[in-house]
Each structure stands twice: as structure tokens, then as C-alpha cells.
Amino acid sequence: MSGRVSAEPQPFVFPHRHLLGIEGLSRDDIALLLDLAESYIALNRRAEKKLDVLRGRTLINMFFESSTRTRTSFELAGKRLGADVINMSTSSSSIKKGETLIDTALTLNAMQPDVLVVRHPDSGAVRLLSNHVECAIINGGDGSHEHPTQALLDALVIRRHRGRLAGLLIAICGDIMHSRVARSNIHLLTIMGARVRLVAPPTLLPAAIERMGVEVHHDMHRGLADADIVMMLRLQTERMQGSFVPSAREYFHFYGLTYEKLAVAKPDALIMHPGPMNRGVEIDSVVADDITRSVILEQVELGVAVRQACLEVLARNLPGIGHNR
Amino acid sequence: MADFFATAQTKAAPSGRVAYVNARLFDPESGRDEGGALLTDGRQIVDLGPRLFNEGVPEGTEVVDCGGFLLAPGLVDMHVHFREPGHEHKETLATGSRAAAAGGVTTVACMPNTEPPIDDVALVHFIERRARDTAIVKVHPIAAITRGLRGEEIAEMGMLKEAGALAFSDDGLPVYNSRVMRRALSYSTTFDALIVQHAEDPQLSSCGCMNESETATRLGLPGIPNASEVVIVERDIRLVEITGARYHVAHISTAEAVDAVRRAKARGLRVSAEAAPHHFTLNETAVGDYRTFAKMAPPLRSEADRQAVLEGLKDGTIDAIATDHAPHDQDSKRLPFAHAANGIVGLETLLPLALELVHARHMSLREVLATVTIRPARLLGLECGRLAKGAPADLTVIDPDRSWQVDRDRFQSKSKNSPFDGRAVRGLALRTVVGGCTVFRRDG
């Protein structure tokens, strides 16, 4: 169909059965995924988007937590590769009827899916599931643990704009404590040789986070100084009312991204946000909408390409598919 | 050959005279460590010594050849959960007592966080009756400090103690309200009762499910800080100071709390502590990839804390080793980490894990065995835990060097939740004697 489809099988093989997190991946694994994703970007911008890489394969999206963008992104990625995609959400699942996670996994496993994408509110739940199924599993976000495809798409956006990851200074700001996006990004960026700074009040930083190879700041002006990339994280509403920070107002005053705070970063610093945004809490609306700086919508676009790449490498490792594309 | 277990009925029948010959008599209390023999009559030890039966064992006395192995007082575990009444699918006094017997344990004190909790005289009687009818080791109840373990009103300590409660604890939960704790400590002095605290500040622990640390951060799990334990221990020590009560810290896990107990003892307060084997043999890294068999309260701590618990055992700050034997069925553990039940079974691994301290030359055999015999017995006001004329005939024959591998499928306990499954260990109970009756004999 396109030039890339007839490409020779990649010389490097993805040596993992599942994608449960960034931790444990090598530099080569990550580069492989990013390179492959890169090749999908142009394809996704064409009118005819469909390939048959996953033809005959079944992808189940199992979301135990509400999600619009990630679920849709995986659904599109699967469909564009030719897979049959089924979406299951908590409201329609038998979890509500008291079935345990493992029973749900065994039930789905019996239907012979090839790939399961799982999002779950509990850290470690996706790994637990992976012990009880035969298909490939992609972690679509588990608790505060990891969200590997988000980190990969963030990396792809950065690489496209800066041509590299190594040596860049990336500031991740906001609710680090509860953020799986932050953890996956910390792993990925440090593996790829970038410098990572975290900026947050101490109440939103988990214990011993500095041991993950990052610099920690409590002040945006210091934290953003000379940053190449500013990554903002969403602050959940229930955490703004005196439990972790005194108020949304005070949080925005000290940690909300404004032009004034951004001024200390590199003049061409990119602004990223995994979404959904709280405008006026962690980011000023004007900054979020600044098309010269904000790459927030590009993150969404490249998310599909990254998920196509993840699905492809895992599908290649499934029995009976080999390289016969 | 299958191992032998007595039944509660055979245990109840009076034994005659039994001579334990060819033994290495080992008594942590007196320091006795010599070859010799021991004679029991009925439920008591009546004689022992290197020259006993030099002239042969008299006619009509049953003879048990100890094969040159250690003959020690039966082990005393002052902290177990036998789940009866209310959660018999996890453990019962019958199955728990078999696990104890197989581990060389002759006396256990079971915690009151059952359903209903043991907070009433009738329930103490229930435990005692079930122990008599179904258990093959001595099972004594610890009663609740507060009614319903709610931490609000103190239970009828005097009557509970008269009925047979050895100590008082809301274990599983702390007595968090300072006023209630002060009154409980104060009231307990009338009866010289031991108050056992599960030291944890629930507000600081919040929804934490493992030690607060880099590991928790990487796993995205909310952490439990060390402060959660020590703020309660420090507060309680202040209350002991003004009440003069006897206070015991259950399953101590942090360097800070060990230090607080050490200082309280130095000031002459009646404060004691116990440590669980997992807190001196494992650290938080055992959680690995969300292994729920390594989840317990208090959690496995840092390596520095593990070392501090070890130090506390070595210098006597920590008086006893107790298992916190906490059986859970598979469904309670096969869950996302945050939702999995707290606790591990421990009775069948107590002896070899305690002996690791000897094999690693941290402590002498006498010191280690004292922490599982005479010291907990004294804290609980029991006569057992020693080899002496007139003491109860609760004995265990131990091969301290026998190498074996922990296999949870061979556990007598109804539950198999152990992080030690597959661990290579040394030290095994060969025979367990309760009240003069052999309740367990290893034949396999």
C-alpha cells in the first residue's frame, strides 16, 4: 500500500511479550518504537490510512477507568492496522457484578484475543493481569505506576521538534506524586540521556523521587530556567481543596504555567500536557493555545502513531504472524 | 512416611512418665547446654540432668530417644491470628495449632481481631473451649483493649483477665485516641495487665500499602512512613510514664521505634517489644513486582530498618520474636497490591528464620531461643518456656542444622501466604510435646 509497508523486516526485534512499562526497556527498544512510530505519522495524514498488519487479529480495549483520548487512540491505531477492535469499559463489564480482576482476565483470555490494552486505577493491576493471559498486553495506564505509550508519544513529539532527546533539559511540573505519566516519562527521558527536572510543591512529590535520577525543585522560576521542554501535569480537582495544596487559586499562583514563568525557559521551549487540561489551574489558557509554543494537539496526533508502533512490535512477537505482512 | 499429629482428644488424655534420653538439654533461661535426659510425669517436668537414667530407665516409663538433638522448651509465639471465630476459611484453632506443632511451637497467644472480636468474657470462654476441644497446642486468648476494637470504650479488662485473657490488644488496629489509650494503660495497672499496641498512626499511613520509599515511588504505590509507627510508640511511652503500665510494642519495624523502646527501657519504664521474623530477614525489595505475599502491616521496611531490628534483638531492646501469623486465603491475596490483605503465615517458618540469626553469628543459640521461649512466656505471665523441675512438660526436639527448603504446599496451616516459599533454611522441629504428650513427630 505504501512505501513503508513493503519495508524489510526490522533487523532489531522487540524482546518483550508485553508493554507493561518503560522501566525495563532499553535504549534500543525505545528507539525502535520511536522509529517505527515515525513511519506511521505520514501514513496517518493520508486519506487512505488502513494497513493489514493486524488483519485477523483481535484487540480488546479494557478500560477500568474512564478515558476518551487514550481509548480512542488505541482504537484508531488498531483499526488502521486492520485489527478487529472491541472496547470494554467498567460500566459494561462484570467487574461491577463483583467478578475479580483475574476472573475477568481469564474470561477474556478464553475468547482468544491477540492484544489486550488495559487501563486500571490500581498500580500493578496490569502486571497482575499479564500473569493470567496468553495474549500480549499493553499497559494503558495503571494507577500511579506507568503509562508507557504516553511517554513514548511525548518522546516522539520532542524528537521531531528537537531532533534528539539526549542532552535536552525537560521540566515536568505539577502533581508528580499521583502521575503515571510523570513516572513513565522520567524513566524514558533518563534512559535516553535527557536531563529531567521536577517542579512541584513537596506535598505532590513522592518519597525519594530524586533517586530516580532527577533534579527536584519547588520553585517554577528555578525549575524552568533554561528548560528546552516544559511538561505540565494535570492536577485532579479533589487534590486542590486543602488536601495536597490549599486551593486552585494558590496553586495557579505558584505553579500555573504563565508567560511570566515561561520567560526563564529557553526562548523556543515547547509546552506539553498529557491532557485533559485544567485551564487556569496548571496552565494559563493563553499559553495552552499558543500555537508557536504548545504542542498539545500534536501529542494527541502522534499518540496514534506510537500506539500503532507498539501494536505492531507486539503483534510480530505473537505466534503465527512472523513477518508475513 | 507421613508425619504424626496427635488429636486434641489424645492430647487431653493424661500422659504417664516419659523419659527423654540421649538429648542435648538446652534451657535458654538457665543457660544449661549439656548432654543428658529429662523426665516428665503427666503434664510436668519432674527431673532432668546429665546423670539422670545413668542406671537405665525404670520399668514402666516410656522412652523417647532424642538422637542427640536439642531438647528445648517448646516455643512460645505471643502473636498469632487463628481467624476463629468468623474467618474459618482462612484458619481455625485446629489447623493453626497443627501449624504451630509442626513448627515446634507449644504455646500461642491469639489476637482478638476475629469476628466477633474477643472483647467479652463469653468469647474468651469460647476460645478456651475451642482450644481444649480442637487444638493440639496451648492456645491462649489475648482480649481486646476496647469494645469491638473500636478504640472508644475500654473492655472489661479485669473480668477478661480473670477469664484467661493473657494480655490486651486491638491488634490490626492501633488504639489511636490518646485519651482512651491513657485510660486503658492506667486501668490496666490494677490487674498488672500487659497492653500490646499495634503502633501505627492511621492518618499518617493513610491509604499506604508499603514502605514509603524509592521502591514505592517506582511502583506508584502510596507509602507508609516510618513516622507512622514511631509517633504512636513515643506517645505511648509518655503515657506509660504517667500511668506506670506494662506496655508492649507488637511487630516493631522501624529504627526509630526500636530506639524509642531502647530509651524507655533505659529510663526504667516497663516497656517491651517483639519483632516478626520477616522484619529481620526481609526488606522492602521483597515486594518486587507487586508481590502481595510481601504485603503486611507494618510493611517490610528499608535495609537500615531491618538492621536496626536486628540490633534491637541483639542488645535485648526487643524481647521476643513473634510471628504475627496472619493466614489469608488465595482470593484475599490475588488482587491488585493496594487491595490485597495484609499479613503472612509464619508459624512453620519461625524456628529456621530465628535460627538464621545463629547461623549468621548475630546471636548465640541461647539468646535466640530465649526470644521464643522464656522471654515471651514471662511477658505473658506463663510458667512455660523453660526446662526446670516443676515447669510444664512443653518441649521441642530441634535439629538446628538440618537444611531444608520451605514449601508452602506442605504447610499445615490452611493458608499458604508466605514470602519464604522456596527459601533454603536450616533448623527443624523433629518433635513437639505439649503437656507431656507428643503432639507432633516428624517422620518424613
Short mmCIF file of C-alpha atoms in Angstrom, two decimals, chain A residues 50-287:
data_model
loop_
_atom_site.label_atom_id
_atom_site.label_comp_id
_atom_site.label_asym_id
_atom_site.label_seq_id
_atom_site.Cartn_x
_atom_site.Cartn_y
_atom_site.Cartn_z
CA LYS A 50 -5.60 1.37 6.52
CA LEU A 51 -2.94 -1.37 6.63
CA ASP A 52 -3.28 -5.08 7.16
CA VAL A 53 -0.50 -5.60 9.69
CA LEU A 54 -3.01 -6.85 12.25
CA ARG A 55 -5.54 -8.37 9.87
CA GLY A 56 -7.38 -11.21 11.54
CA ARG A 57 -6.12 -10.14 14.95
CA THR A 58 -8.37 -9.11 17.80
CA LEU A 59 -7.59 -6.17 20.05
CA ILE A 60 -9.60 -5.66 23.20
CA ASN A 61 -9.51 -2.30 24.92
CA MET A 62 -10.29 -2.94 28.54
CA PHE A 63 -10.72 0.30 30.42
CA PHE A 64 -11.45 0.08 34.12
CA GLU A 65 -11.13 3.84 34.33
CA SER A 66 -12.77 6.41 32.13
CA SER A 67 -10.74 7.66 29.20
CA THR A 68 -11.53 9.32 25.94
CA ARG A 69 -8.28 10.09 24.25
CA THR A 70 -6.26 7.00 25.13
CA ARG A 71 -9.07 4.59 24.35
CA THR A 72 -9.91 6.30 21.06
CA SER A 73 -6.25 6.47 20.17
CA PHE A 74 -5.76 2.73 20.70
CA GLU A 75 -9.00 2.01 18.86
CA LEU A 76 -7.89 4.02 15.83
CA ALA A 77 -4.42 2.51 15.96
CA GLY A 78 -5.85 -0.99 15.99
CA LYS A 79 -8.38 -0.31 13.23
CA ARG A 80 -5.86 1.39 11.00
CA LEU A 81 -3.69 -1.72 11.27
CA GLY A 82 -6.59 -3.91 10.29
CA ALA A 83 -7.43 -5.48 13.67
CA ASP A 84 -10.90 -6.15 14.99
CA VAL A 85 -11.22 -3.82 17.97
CA ILE A 86 -13.56 -4.29 20.86
CA ASN A 87 -13.98 -1.72 23.61
CA MET A 88 -14.96 -2.73 27.11
CA SER A 89 -15.48 -0.24 29.87
CA THR A 90 -16.12 -0.61 33.55
CA SER A 91 -19.78 0.25 33.23
CA SER A 92 -20.40 -2.64 30.86
CA SER A 93 -18.08 -5.14 32.50
CA SER A 94 -18.89 -7.76 35.03
CA ILE A 95 -16.42 -6.17 37.47
CA LYS A 96 -19.45 -4.22 38.61
CA LYS A 97 -21.10 -7.54 39.39
CA GLY A 98 -18.27 -8.50 41.70
CA GLU A 99 -16.11 -10.53 39.34
CA THR A 100 -12.45 -10.36 40.31
CA LEU A 101 -9.87 -8.90 38.02
CA ILE A 102 -8.34 -12.32 37.45
CA ASP A 103 -11.68 -13.89 36.56
CA THR A 104 -12.28 -11.12 34.06
CA ALA A 105 -8.84 -11.76 32.61
CA LEU A 106 -9.45 -15.49 32.35
CA THR A 107 -12.83 -14.90 30.73
CA LEU A 108 -11.40 -12.59 28.11
CA ASN A 109 -8.42 -14.86 27.60
CA ALA A 110 -10.78 -17.68 26.72
CA MET A 111 -12.05 -15.59 23.80
CA GLN A 112 -8.56 -15.70 22.25
CA PRO A 113 -7.75 -12.04 21.84
CA ASP A 114 -4.30 -11.22 20.45
CA VAL A 115 -3.70 -7.96 22.27
CA LEU A 116 -5.28 -6.53 25.39
CA VAL A 117 -4.94 -2.86 26.18
CA VAL A 118 -5.68 -2.34 29.84
CA ARG A 119 -6.22 0.75 31.90
CA HIS A 120 -6.83 0.28 35.61
CA PRO A 121 -6.99 2.59 38.62
CA ASP A 122 -4.66 0.34 40.67
CA SER A 123 -0.88 0.33 40.33
CA GLY A 124 0.29 -3.13 39.35
CA ALA A 125 -3.13 -4.34 38.17
CA VAL A 126 -1.97 -4.65 34.56
CA ARG A 127 1.03 -6.75 35.56
CA LEU A 128 -1.25 -8.94 37.66
CA LEU A 129 -3.46 -9.48 34.61
CA SER A 130 -0.46 -10.29 32.44
CA ASN A 131 0.30 -13.29 34.63
CA HIS A 132 -3.02 -14.87 33.72
CA VAL A 133 -3.39 -14.41 29.97
CA GLU A 134 -1.65 -15.69 26.86
CA CYS A 135 -2.09 -12.64 24.65
CA ALA A 136 0.12 -9.56 24.52
CA ILE A 137 -0.74 -6.82 26.98
CA ILE A 138 -0.25 -3.08 26.66
CA ASN A 139 -0.48 -1.01 29.77
CA GLY A 140 -2.85 1.85 29.01
CA GLY A 141 -2.14 3.37 32.41
CA ASP A 142 -2.19 1.68 35.83
CA GLY A 143 -2.80 3.73 38.95
CA SER A 144 0.15 5.98 39.67
CA HIS A 145 2.58 3.48 38.19
CA GLU A 146 3.16 3.79 34.43
CA HIS A 147 1.60 4.96 31.21
CA PRO A 148 4.23 3.86 28.71
CA THR A 149 2.54 4.88 25.44
CA GLN A 150 2.11 8.42 26.74
CA ALA A 151 5.82 8.69 27.47
CA LEU A 152 6.63 7.29 24.04
CA LEU A 153 4.39 9.77 22.27
CA ASP A 154 5.84 12.62 24.31
CA ALA A 155 9.30 11.49 23.31
CA LEU A 156 8.29 11.28 19.66
CA VAL A 157 6.95 14.84 19.72
CA ILE A 158 10.14 16.11 21.35
CA ARG A 159 12.36 14.23 18.94
CA ARG A 160 10.52 15.58 15.92
CA HIS A 161 10.96 19.13 17.14
CA ARG A 162 14.47 18.91 18.54
CA GLY A 163 15.90 16.04 16.53
CA ARG A 164 17.08 14.25 19.66
CA LEU A 165 16.34 13.55 23.31
CA ALA A 166 19.85 13.27 24.71
CA GLY A 167 21.14 16.39 26.38
CA LEU A 168 17.79 18.21 26.47
CA LEU A 169 16.58 19.75 29.69
CA ILE A 170 13.00 18.77 30.39
CA ALA A 171 10.96 20.20 33.25
CA ILE A 172 7.98 18.13 34.42
CA CYS A 173 5.71 20.24 36.59
CA GLY A 174 2.81 19.56 38.88
CA ASP A 175 1.27 16.52 40.53
CA ILE A 176 4.19 14.13 40.23
CA MET A 177 3.01 12.04 43.18
CA HIS A 178 -0.13 10.71 41.54
CA SER A 179 1.13 10.77 37.97
CA ARG A 180 1.85 7.64 35.98
CA VAL A 181 2.72 9.92 33.05
CA ALA A 182 5.49 11.51 35.11
CA ARG A 183 6.95 8.16 36.13
CA SER A 184 6.98 6.77 32.59
CA ASN A 185 8.47 10.00 31.28
CA ILE A 186 11.17 10.04 33.97
CA HIS A 187 12.19 6.51 33.03
CA LEU A 188 12.14 7.14 29.30
CA LEU A 189 13.88 10.50 29.30
CA THR A 190 16.65 9.43 31.67
CA ILE A 191 17.21 6.21 29.68
CA MET A 192 17.55 8.31 26.52
CA GLY A 193 20.03 10.68 28.13
CA ALA A 194 17.89 13.75 28.74
CA ARG A 195 18.11 15.82 31.93
CA VAL A 196 14.89 15.77 33.91
CA ARG A 197 13.77 18.36 36.42
CA LEU A 198 10.68 18.02 38.53
CA VAL A 199 8.90 21.11 39.78
CA ALA A 200 6.17 20.72 42.38
CA PRO A 201 5.27 21.55 45.96
CA PRO A 202 6.68 18.90 48.36
CA THR A 203 3.17 17.56 49.01
CA LEU A 204 2.90 16.49 45.38
CA LEU A 205 6.29 14.75 45.21
CA PRO A 206 6.59 11.07 46.18
CA ALA A 207 9.27 9.86 48.58
CA ALA A 208 12.85 9.54 47.37
CA ILE A 209 11.93 10.63 43.84
CA GLU A 210 15.38 12.19 43.46
CA ARG A 211 16.76 8.66 43.45
CA MET A 212 15.18 8.17 40.03
CA GLY A 213 17.90 10.37 38.56
CA VAL A 214 16.06 13.68 38.50
CA GLU A 215 16.59 17.16 39.94
CA VAL A 216 13.84 18.40 42.23
CA HIS A 217 12.64 21.99 42.52
CA HIS A 218 9.83 23.60 44.44
CA ASP A 219 10.04 26.89 42.60
CA MET A 220 8.92 27.34 38.99
CA HIS A 221 11.39 30.12 38.25
CA ARG A 222 14.32 27.94 39.18
CA GLY A 223 12.80 24.78 37.81
CA LEU A 224 12.02 26.21 34.39
CA ALA A 225 15.31 28.08 33.95
CA ASP A 226 16.82 27.15 30.56
CA ALA A 227 14.38 24.31 30.01
CA ASP A 228 14.01 23.02 26.45
CA ILE A 229 10.67 21.41 27.19
CA VAL A 230 8.03 22.24 29.79
CA MET A 231 5.70 19.37 30.53
CA MET A 232 2.67 20.25 32.61
CA LEU A 233 0.66 17.64 34.50
CA ARG A 234 -3.00 17.66 35.34
CA LEU A 235 -3.94 18.39 38.94
CA GLN A 236 -7.04 16.42 39.94
CA THR A 237 -9.77 18.62 41.36
CA GLU A 238 -10.09 16.58 44.54
CA ARG A 239 -6.44 17.33 45.31
CA MET A 240 -6.84 21.11 45.10
CA GLN A 241 -9.05 21.66 48.10
CA GLY A 242 -6.73 21.69 51.05
CA SER A 243 -5.61 18.07 50.93
CA PHE A 244 -2.42 18.47 48.89
CA VAL A 245 -2.48 22.17 48.05
CA PRO A 246 -4.56 24.84 49.77
CA SER A 247 -6.56 25.93 46.74
CA ALA A 248 -6.62 26.02 42.95
CA ARG A 249 -6.01 29.74 43.22
CA GLU A 250 -2.83 29.39 45.26
CA TYR A 251 -1.66 26.51 43.09
CA PHE A 252 -2.07 28.55 39.93
CA HIS A 253 -0.29 31.48 41.55
CA PHE A 254 2.84 29.43 42.27
CA TYR A 255 2.74 26.52 39.83
CA GLY A 256 0.40 27.51 36.99
CA LEU A 257 2.24 27.96 33.69
CA THR A 258 2.09 31.59 32.53
CA TYR A 259 4.16 33.57 30.07
CA GLU A 260 5.81 35.25 33.01
CA LYS A 261 7.08 31.93 34.43
CA LEU A 262 7.86 30.58 30.99
CA ALA A 263 10.14 33.55 30.32
CA VAL A 264 13.05 31.89 32.14
CA ALA A 265 12.91 28.81 29.91
CA LYS A 266 14.66 28.64 26.52
CA PRO A 267 13.04 31.13 24.12
CA ASP A 268 11.75 28.30 21.94
CA ALA A 269 10.80 25.97 24.78
CA LEU A 270 7.93 23.66 23.89
CA ILE A 271 4.90 23.29 26.12
CA MET A 272 3.39 19.86 26.57
CA HIS A 273 0.43 18.47 28.51
CA PRO A 274 -0.89 14.89 28.50
CA GLY A 275 -4.47 16.20 28.83
CA PRO A 276 -7.12 16.69 29.80
CA MET A 277 -6.12 20.21 30.86
CA ASN A 278 -7.47 22.26 33.73
CA ARG A 279 -7.23 25.67 32.18
CA GLY A 280 -6.48 28.27 34.82
CA VAL A 281 -5.21 25.68 37.32
CA GLU A 282 -1.97 24.24 35.99
CA ILE A 283 -1.84 26.20 32.76
CA ASP A 284 -2.96 29.61 31.60
CA SER A 285 -5.40 29.30 28.68
CA VAL A 286 -3.44 31.73 26.54
CA VAL A 287 -0.28 29.68 26.94
#
